[in-house]
Coordinates of C-alpha atoms in Angstrom, one line a residue:
M1 CA -0.1 -0.1 0.0
S2 CA 1.4 3.5 -0.9
A3 CA 1.4 6.4 1.5
E4 CA -1.4 8.3 -0.1
A5 CA -3.5 5.2 -0.2
L6 CA -2.9 4.6 3.5
I7 CA -4.0 8.4 4.5
A8 CA -6.9 8.1 2.3
G9 CA -8.1 5.3 3.9
Y10 CA -7.7 6.3 7.6
E11 CA -9.4 9.8 6.4
K12 CA -12.3 8.2 4.8
E13 CA -12.9 5.8 7.9
R14 CA -12.4 8.7 10.2
S15 CA -14.9 11.2 8.3
R16 CA -17.4 8.2 8.7
A17 CA -17.3 7.7 12.4
L18 CA -17.1 11.6 13.1
G19 CA -20.2 12.3 11.2
S20 CA -21.5 15.5 11.3
S21 CA -18.9 16.4 14.4
R22 CA -16.3 16.3 11.7
R23 CA -17.9 19.7 10.2
E24 CA -18.2 21.1 13.7
A25 CA -14.8 20.7 14.4
G26 CA -13.7 22.2 11.0
L27 CA -11.9 19.1 9.8
Y28 CA -11.4 19.0 6.2
Y29 CA -9.0 16.3 5.2
T30 CA -6.4 17.2 2.5
P31 CA -5.9 15.3 -0.9
Q32 CA -2.7 14.4 -1.4
D33 CA -2.3 16.2 -4.6
L34 CA -3.5 19.5 -3.0
A35 CA -0.7 19.1 -0.1
A36 CA 1.9 18.6 -2.9
R37 CA 0.7 21.8 -4.4
V38 CA 1.1 23.8 -1.3
V39 CA 4.5 22.3 -0.5
A40 CA 5.6 23.1 -4.1
V41 CA 4.2 26.8 -3.7
A42 CA 6.0 27.1 -0.5
L43 CA 9.3 26.0 -1.7
R44 CA 9.0 28.3 -5.1
H45 CA 8.2 31.3 -3.5
G46 CA 9.1 31.3 0.0
G47 CA 13.0 30.8 -0.5
V48 CA 13.3 28.2 2.2
R49 CA 14.3 24.8 1.1
E50 CA 15.9 22.9 3.9
G51 CA 15.6 22.8 7.8
R52 CA 12.9 22.2 10.3
V53 CA 9.8 21.6 9.0
L54 CA 6.7 21.4 10.9
D55 CA 2.9 20.7 10.5
P56 CA 1.0 22.1 13.5
C57 CA -1.9 20.2 12.5
A58 CA -0.5 17.1 10.9
G59 CA -3.3 14.7 11.0
A60 CA -2.7 11.7 9.3
G61 CA 0.3 13.3 7.7
A62 CA -0.9 14.5 3.9
F63 CA 1.7 17.6 4.2
L64 CA 4.3 15.5 5.9
V65 CA 4.4 13.3 3.4
A66 CA 4.2 15.8 0.7
A67 CA 7.6 17.6 2.2
A68 CA 9.2 14.2 2.1
R69 CA 8.6 13.8 -1.4
A70 CA 9.8 17.2 -2.1
G71 CA 13.2 16.3 -0.3
L72 CA 12.7 17.8 2.9
R73 CA 14.0 15.7 5.8
D74 CA 13.7 17.1 9.4
L75 CA 9.8 16.8 9.8
R76 CA 7.9 17.5 12.7
G77 CA 4.1 17.2 13.5
L78 CA 1.5 18.0 16.3
D79 CA -2.0 17.0 16.6
L80 CA -4.5 16.2 19.2
D81 CA -5.6 13.4 17.4
G82 CA -2.7 10.5 18.3
S83 CA -4.5 7.7 16.2
A84 CA -4.0 10.0 13.3
L85 CA -0.5 10.5 14.1
E86 CA 0.2 6.8 14.1
V87 CA -1.2 6.5 10.5
A88 CA 1.3 9.6 9.8
R89 CA 4.1 7.7 10.9
E90 CA 3.3 4.4 9.0
A91 CA 2.7 6.8 6.0
L92 CA 6.3 8.3 6.2
G93 CA 7.9 5.0 6.7
L94 CA 6.3 3.6 3.3
C95 CA 8.1 6.8 1.4
G96 CA 11.5 6.4 3.6
A97 CA 11.0 9.1 5.7
T98 CA 10.6 9.5 9.3
A99 CA 9.4 12.6 11.6
R100 CA 9.0 13.6 15.4
L101 CA 5.4 13.6 15.7
R102 CA 3.8 14.7 19.2
R103 CA 0.3 14.7 20.5
A104 CA -0.4 18.2 21.4
D105 CA -2.8 21.4 20.9
A106 CA -0.6 24.0 18.5
L107 CA -2.5 26.7 19.7
R108 CA -1.0 26.3 23.4
F109 CA 2.1 24.0 23.2
T110 CA 5.4 25.6 22.1
P111 CA 7.8 23.1 20.7
A112 CA 11.5 23.7 21.9
Q113 CA 12.9 25.4 18.7
P114 CA 11.1 27.0 16.2
A115 CA 10.6 26.0 12.6
D116 CA 12.2 27.0 9.6
L117 CA 9.0 26.2 7.3
I118 CA 5.6 25.6 8.4
V119 CA 3.1 23.4 5.9
S120 CA -0.3 22.8 6.9
N121 CA -4.0 22.7 6.3
P122 CA -5.7 24.0 9.9
P123 CA -9.0 23.4 10.9
Y124 CA -11.8 25.9 9.6
G125 CA -15.3 27.1 11.1
H126 CA -16.3 29.7 13.8
V127 CA -15.2 29.4 17.4
A128 CA -18.4 28.8 19.3
A129 CA -17.1 27.9 22.6
P130 CA -16.9 30.5 25.2
A131 CA -13.9 29.6 26.9
E132 CA -12.1 28.8 23.7
R133 CA -13.2 32.5 22.2
Q134 CA -11.8 34.0 25.2
F135 CA -8.7 32.0 25.3
L136 CA -7.8 33.0 21.5
S137 CA -9.0 36.6 22.0
R138 CA -6.4 36.8 24.8
A139 CA -3.8 35.1 22.6
F140 CA -4.5 37.2 19.3
P141 CA -5.9 40.6 20.0
A142 CA -6.4 41.1 16.1
L143 CA -9.4 38.4 16.4
R144 CA -11.1 40.4 19.2
G145 CA -14.5 42.1 18.4
A146 CA -15.8 39.7 15.8
E147 CA -16.5 35.9 14.9
I148 CA -13.2 34.0 15.1
D149 CA -12.3 31.4 12.7
R150 CA -10.3 28.8 13.8
Y151 CA -8.1 29.0 10.7
A152 CA -7.5 32.6 11.7
A153 CA -6.0 31.8 14.7
F154 CA -3.6 29.3 13.1
L155 CA -2.4 31.8 10.6
L156 CA -1.2 34.2 13.4
R157 CA 0.0 31.2 15.4
A158 CA 2.1 29.8 12.6
L159 CA 4.3 33.1 12.6
Q160 CA 4.9 32.6 16.4
L161 CA 6.1 28.9 15.6
V162 CA 8.3 30.0 12.5
R163 CA 11.6 31.5 12.9
P164 CA 12.3 35.1 11.8
G165 CA 12.9 34.9 8.3
G166 CA 11.0 31.4 8.2
V167 CA 8.3 30.6 6.0
A168 CA 4.5 29.4 6.8
A169 CA 2.5 27.9 4.0
L170 CA -1.1 27.4 4.9
L171 CA -4.1 25.8 2.9
V172 CA -6.8 28.3 4.3
P173 CA -10.1 29.6 3.2
D174 CA -9.6 33.0 1.0
T175 CA -12.9 34.7 2.7
W176 CA -10.2 36.2 5.4
M177 CA -8.9 38.5 2.6
Y178 CA -12.1 40.5 1.8
L179 CA -14.5 40.1 5.0
S180 CA -14.8 43.2 6.6
R181 CA -14.3 41.7 10.0
A182 CA -11.0 40.6 9.2
G183 CA -9.4 43.9 8.5
R184 CA -7.5 43.9 11.7
L185 CA -6.4 40.4 11.1
R186 CA -4.8 41.4 7.6
E187 CA -3.1 44.4 9.2
E188 CA -1.6 42.4 12.0
I189 CA -0.4 39.7 9.2
L190 CA 1.5 42.7 7.2
A191 CA 2.8 44.0 10.5
Q192 CA 4.3 40.6 11.2
A193 CA 5.3 39.1 7.5
E194 CA 5.8 39.8 4.1
V195 CA 3.1 38.2 2.2
A196 CA 4.9 35.8 -0.7
A197 CA 2.5 34.2 -2.5
I198 CA -1.2 33.6 -3.1
V199 CA -2.6 30.9 -5.1
D200 CA -6.3 30.0 -5.7
L201 CA -6.8 26.3 -5.7
G202 CA -10.6 26.4 -6.1
K203 CA -13.2 24.1 -4.1
P204 CA -11.7 21.0 -3.8
F205 CA -13.6 19.8 -0.6
A206 CA -16.9 17.5 -1.8
S207 CA -17.9 18.1 2.1
A208 CA -17.6 21.8 1.9
K209 CA -18.6 22.5 -1.6
D210 CA -18.8 26.3 -1.2
T211 CA -15.4 26.8 0.5
R212 CA -13.1 28.2 -1.9
V213 CA -9.5 27.6 -0.6
H214 CA -5.8 29.0 -1.2
A215 CA -2.2 28.4 -0.6
L216 CA -0.8 31.4 1.5
V217 CA 2.7 31.9 1.9
L218 CA 3.9 34.3 4.5
Q219 CA 7.7 35.1 5.6
R220 CA 8.1 36.4 8.9
R221 CA 9.7 39.7 9.1
P222 CA 12.5 40.4 8.9
A223 CA 12.2 39.5 5.3
A224 CA 13.1 41.6 1.9
V225 CA 9.9 43.6 1.0
R226 CA 8.6 41.9 -2.2
A227 CA 5.3 41.9 -4.2
A228 CA 3.0 38.6 -3.5
Y229 CA 2.8 36.1 -6.3
V230 CA -0.9 35.6 -7.1
A231 CA -2.3 33.0 -9.0
R232 CA -5.5 31.0 -10.3
G233 CA -4.2 27.3 -10.2
E234 CA -0.9 27.6 -12.7
T235 CA -2.1 30.9 -14.3
A236 CA -0.1 33.7 -13.0
L237 CA -2.3 36.9 -12.1
A238 CA -1.2 40.4 -11.5
P239 CA 0.9 40.5 -8.4
A240 CA 0.3 42.6 -5.4
S241 CA 2.6 45.1 -4.3
R242 CA 3.1 45.3 -0.2
A243 CA 2.0 48.8 -0.6
E244 CA -1.4 47.9 -2.3
L245 CA -1.9 45.7 0.7
L246 CA -1.1 47.8 3.0
R247 CA -3.5 50.4 1.5
T248 CA -6.4 48.3 1.3
A249 CA -5.7 46.1 4.3
R250 CA -8.9 47.8 6.4
A251 CA -11.3 47.6 3.1
G252 CA -10.2 43.9 2.0
W253 CA -7.7 42.6 -0.8
M254 CA -9.0 42.2 -4.3
V255 CA -5.8 40.2 -5.8
Y256 CA -7.5 37.6 -8.0
R257 CA -6.9 39.7 -11.0
S258 CA -4.8 39.9 -14.3
R259 CA -3.3 43.1 -15.2
R260 CA -6.1 44.2 -17.4
E261 CA -8.6 43.4 -14.8
H262 CA -6.5 45.1 -12.3
E263 CA -6.8 48.1 -14.7
L264 CA -10.6 47.7 -15.6
C265 CA -11.3 47.7 -11.7
A266 CA -9.2 51.0 -11.2
A267 CA -10.8 52.7 -14.2
M268 CA -14.4 52.1 -13.0
E269 CA -13.3 53.2 -9.4
S270 CA -11.9 56.4 -10.8
A271 CA -15.2 57.3 -12.6
A272 CA -17.5 56.3 -9.6
V273 CA -18.7 56.9 -6.1
P274 CA -19.4 53.9 -4.0
L275 CA -22.9 52.5 -3.9
G276 CA -23.3 53.0 -0.5
E277 CA -23.0 57.0 -1.0
A278 CA -25.6 56.7 -3.7
C279 CA -28.1 55.0 -1.7
T280 CA -28.8 53.5 1.9
V281 CA -27.5 49.8 1.8
A282 CA -28.6 47.6 4.6
Y283 CA -29.7 44.3 5.8
G284 CA -33.1 42.9 5.6
M285 CA -34.9 42.0 9.0
R286 CA -33.6 39.3 11.2
T287 CA -36.8 37.5 13.2
G288 CA -34.4 35.7 15.4
S289 CA -36.4 32.8 14.7
N290 CA -38.4 32.1 11.2
E291 CA -40.2 28.9 12.7
R292 CA -41.9 31.1 15.4
H293 CA -42.3 34.5 13.6
V294 CA -42.7 33.8 9.8
A295 CA -46.2 32.0 8.4
R296 CA -45.9 30.3 5.2
R297 CA -49.1 31.7 3.9
G298 CA -50.6 35.2 2.6
P299 CA -50.9 37.9 5.1
R300 CA -54.0 38.5 7.2
P301 CA -55.5 41.9 7.3
S302 CA -53.4 42.9 10.5
E303 CA -50.3 41.2 9.3
V304 CA -47.3 42.2 7.3
A305 CA -46.4 40.4 3.9
L306 CA -42.7 39.1 4.1
V307 CA -40.3 38.7 1.0
G308 CA -37.0 36.6 1.3
G309 CA -34.3 35.4 -1.0
E310 CA -36.1 32.9 -2.7
D311 CA -38.8 35.4 -3.9
V312 CA -36.2 37.3 -6.2
V313 CA -35.6 36.7 -9.8
P314 CA -33.7 39.4 -11.6
Y315 CA -36.1 42.6 -12.1
A316 CA -39.0 41.0 -10.4
L317 CA -40.9 39.1 -7.5
R318 CA -42.2 35.7 -7.9
W319 CA -43.4 36.1 -4.4
R320 CA -44.1 32.7 -2.3
P321 CA -46.4 34.2 0.2
K322 CA -45.4 34.8 3.8
A323 CA -46.3 36.7 6.6
L324 CA -45.2 38.0 9.9
L325 CA -46.3 36.7 13.1
D326 CA -45.9 38.4 16.4
A327 CA -44.4 41.7 15.0
G328 CA -44.1 43.1 18.4
P329 CA -40.7 42.5 19.0
M330 CA -39.7 43.8 15.3
R331 CA -42.2 46.8 15.3
T332 CA -39.3 49.2 15.0
L333 CA -37.5 47.1 12.3
V334 CA -40.8 47.0 10.3
A335 CA -41.3 50.6 10.3
R336 CA -37.9 51.1 8.8
Q337 CA -38.9 49.4 5.6
L338 CA -42.5 50.3 5.3
G339 CA -43.5 52.8 3.0
V340 CA -40.0 53.4 1.7
P341 CA -39.0 53.0 -1.9
R342 CA -36.6 49.7 -2.1
M343 CA -34.8 47.6 -4.2
A344 CA -34.0 44.0 -2.7
V345 CA -31.0 42.2 -3.8
Q346 CA -30.7 38.4 -3.2
R347 CA -28.0 38.0 -0.5
I348 CA -27.4 34.2 -0.3
R349 CA -26.5 32.7 -4.0
T350 CA -26.2 29.0 -4.7
N351 CA -23.0 28.2 -6.6
A352 CA -23.1 28.0 -10.5
A353 CA -20.8 26.7 -12.7
A354 CA -21.7 28.9 -15.7
P355 CA -19.0 31.7 -15.8
W356 CA -21.7 34.2 -17.3
A357 CA -24.2 33.5 -13.9
R358 CA -25.2 36.9 -12.8
W359 CA -24.5 36.7 -9.0
L360 CA -26.3 40.3 -8.1
E361 CA -30.1 39.5 -8.5
A362 CA -32.2 42.5 -7.6
A363 CA -36.1 43.1 -7.9
P364 CA -38.2 46.3 -6.6
V365 CA -40.5 45.5 -3.4
P366 CA -43.6 46.7 -2.8
P367 CA -44.0 49.2 -0.2
D368 CA -46.4 47.2 2.2
H369 CA -43.8 44.1 2.3
V370 CA -40.6 43.7 4.4
C371 CA -37.6 42.0 3.2
L372 CA -35.9 39.4 5.4
D373 CA -32.4 39.1 6.2
S374 CA -31.9 36.7 3.1
L375 CA -32.0 40.0 1.2
S376 CA -30.2 43.3 1.3
T377 CA -32.2 46.4 0.7
L378 CA -31.1 49.5 -1.5
A379 CA -33.2 52.5 -0.6
C380 CA -33.3 56.0 -2.0
S381 CA -35.8 58.9 -2.2
D382 CA -34.9 59.7 -5.7
E383 CA -37.4 56.7 -7.6
E384 CA -35.5 57.6 -10.9
R385 CA -31.6 56.9 -9.2
L386 CA -33.4 53.8 -8.1
W387 CA -34.4 52.4 -10.9
A388 CA -31.1 53.1 -12.6
L389 CA -29.4 51.4 -9.4
L390 CA -31.7 48.4 -9.8
A391 CA -30.3 48.1 -13.6
L392 CA -26.6 49.1 -12.7
V393 CA -26.2 46.5 -10.1
Q394 CA -27.4 43.6 -12.3
S395 CA -25.3 44.7 -15.3
V396 CA -22.0 42.6 -16.6
P397 CA -19.7 45.4 -15.4
L398 CA -21.0 45.4 -11.9
Q399 CA -21.2 41.6 -12.0
R400 CA -17.5 41.3 -13.1
Y401 CA -16.4 43.9 -10.8
H402 CA -18.2 42.1 -7.7
R403 CA -16.8 38.8 -8.9
L404 CA -13.4 40.1 -9.0
R405 CA -13.8 41.5 -5.5
T406 CA -14.9 38.5 -3.8
T407 CA -15.1 34.6 -4.1
D408 CA -17.8 34.5 -1.4
V409 CA -21.1 32.9 -2.1
N410 CA -23.1 35.6 0.1
V411 CA -23.5 39.0 -1.3
K412 CA -23.1 41.1 1.8
P413 CA -24.2 44.8 2.3
T414 CA -20.5 45.4 3.0
A415 CA -19.5 44.2 -0.4
L416 CA -22.7 46.1 -2.1
R417 CA -21.8 49.6 -0.6
G418 CA -18.4 49.3 -2.0
L419 CA -19.8 48.9 -5.8
P420 CA -18.9 51.7 -8.1
V421 CA -21.6 53.9 -9.4
P422 CA -20.6 56.0 -12.3
R423 CA -21.1 59.8 -11.7
P424 CA -23.0 60.6 -15.1
L425 CA -25.5 58.3 -13.6
L426 CA -26.1 60.3 -10.4
A427 CA -26.3 63.5 -12.7
A428 CA -28.6 61.8 -15.3
P429 CA -30.2 58.6 -14.3
A430 CA -33.4 58.7 -16.5
E431 CA -32.2 56.6 -19.6
L432 CA -30.9 53.7 -17.2
A433 CA -34.0 53.9 -15.5
G434 CA -36.2 53.7 -18.4
L435 CA -34.3 50.5 -19.5
A436 CA -34.8 49.1 -16.3
R437 CA -38.4 49.7 -16.5
L438 CA -38.5 48.0 -19.8
R439 CA -36.7 45.0 -18.7
A440 CA -39.1 45.0 -15.4
D441 CA -42.1 44.8 -18.1
S442 CA -40.2 42.4 -20.5
A443 CA -41.3 39.2 -21.6
D444 CA -38.6 36.3 -21.2
G445 CA -38.1 36.1 -25.0
A446 CA -36.6 39.6 -24.7
A447 CA -35.0 39.6 -21.5
H448 CA -31.6 39.0 -23.0
A449 CA -31.7 41.8 -25.7
L450 CA -32.7 44.2 -23.0
D451 CA -30.0 42.9 -20.5
R452 CA -27.2 43.8 -23.4
R453 CA -28.8 47.4 -23.8
I454 CA -28.3 47.9 -20.1
D455 CA -24.9 46.7 -20.3
A456 CA -23.9 48.9 -23.2
C457 CA -25.5 52.2 -21.5
V458 CA -23.5 51.2 -18.1
Y459 CA -20.4 51.1 -20.3
R460 CA -21.1 54.5 -21.9
L461 CA -21.5 55.8 -18.3
F462 CA -18.1 54.4 -17.1
A463 CA -16.5 55.4 -20.5
L464 CA -14.6 52.6 -20.5
P465 CA -11.8 52.2 -23.1
A466 CA -12.5 49.5 -25.8
K467 CA -9.5 47.2 -24.2
L468 CA -11.1 47.4 -20.8
L469 CA -14.5 46.7 -22.4
Q470 CA -13.5 43.9 -23.8
A471 CA -11.5 42.4 -20.8
C472 CA -14.7 42.7 -18.7
E473 CA -16.9 40.9 -21.6
Q474 CA -13.9 38.2 -21.8
G475 CA -13.8 37.7 -18.2
F476 CA -17.7 37.4 -17.8
W477 CA -18.8 35.4 -20.7
A478 CA -16.0 33.1 -21.7
E479 CA -16.2 30.9 -24.5
R480 CA -19.4 32.9 -25.3
S481 CA -17.5 36.3 -25.7
S482 CA -17.0 36.6 -29.4
Q483 CA -20.7 36.2 -30.0
E484 CA -21.9 38.3 -27.1
F485 CA -19.0 41.2 -27.8
Q486 CA -20.6 41.5 -31.4
E487 CA -23.9 42.2 -30.3
L488 CA -22.7 44.5 -27.5
G489 CA -21.2 46.4 -30.3
Q490 CA -24.4 46.9 -32.0
R491 CA -25.9 48.1 -28.7
M492 CA -23.2 50.6 -28.1
S493 CA -23.5 51.9 -31.5
D494 CA -27.2 52.3 -31.6
P495 CA -28.0 55.9 -30.7
P496 CA -30.1 56.1 -27.4
G497 CA -33.7 55.4 -28.0
K498 CA -33.5 54.7 -31.6
L499 CA -33.7 50.8 -31.0
A500 CA -36.4 51.3 -28.6
R501 CA -38.5 53.3 -31.0
M502 CA -37.9 50.6 -33.5
E503 CA -39.2 47.5 -31.1
E504 CA -42.0 49.5 -30.1
S505 CA -43.3 49.9 -33.9
S506 CA -42.6 46.3 -34.6

């Protein structure tokens, strides 16, 4: 039996035995080829090719085996699971290597000597236990004041366990790069380390299909200042300078971009104001217990109609009747929405394989309906502006900008507030607002043509040069790009209103 087969067999049986508690503990076992990829990235971009190697979450030894196969010899591992360490010892023996393995909690145990290189896949998920949260808040002040992710604690702990100038390469979810609550974490990492590499490795865990991970390589300071190597798989993207990472540490890092996509985002931002300045962006109402407060039927005369994420399709509501029960505790929250002109943006998106899936889907909400927290809301007293914003957020340029900003399947208000709104739209929203109304009233057969007219209008408002417009289209439509780009060209060259008049007369 090979080392890889031994590890895989143990992890399969262990997953079956743990059941749902495996997810609660944040344990996602690493495929051997993925461990090898992280080790390769660490050696290529970390600059450390020998010395003491530590996996602080060694498990059954996937990373230590990958390190051994890469020629590293001074191997050490820590883990809370003694049986997993026994498998790791046997697996290493099968590939002619040995390691010093110890049953210990790496967050609390400090080895006698620091490591030169750390490679690991730490546990994921939120820390719920109060005692554990208190310990981590004391140990890592940058994690205080928000939900604490297990892997975030290990990012900081790895920098304590590695020597100055040493390297930590971890396989972690990429959400820490853009979540607003992780601003202090990003700043703290930059204070302690240089970011050597960020490599997007997709969604490899079948048991966590929405978890996108990357290989993150950090070099503990003092270290030479460098631009971070950024890639998606084997495809290199635009490097991220330390200055850029420092400047955007609080707001979040947008790194998964080619050089042309970097130019595209910069051009859109320079011509725009944030959406949060053009309208009020908020969460829908959280009931605290939908089982208690939400009835799956139409509202009675004294009840309030509710709208959720399931009801929103582009430009329309396909309402599944819902009513608010026992509204007393939420009277103030209800009053904030009733009678206020609003658009609702679906907040929880299912994963879509098609590159051209529109992740921002929005619809107008009747004034006597209240949005639940599976929606975000856009509110504005200027009705023309609100309709124009409805079209803007669902256009290809905004879809592309949003997907270059985050890989999260949730469309959070914080992400919406940062979307760029072209300044000419604020001064003259009528054309885009008119197209939005046409789209809201259109039959399914006319929807795509109207969507492309809206895209053309938004491109004109941003005044993007042809090379950036093409980069946006190619990134969104993928293999359909040439066909869609030709159609867009026709929309861009049509004088405003001419096509509408032709369609109305036909």
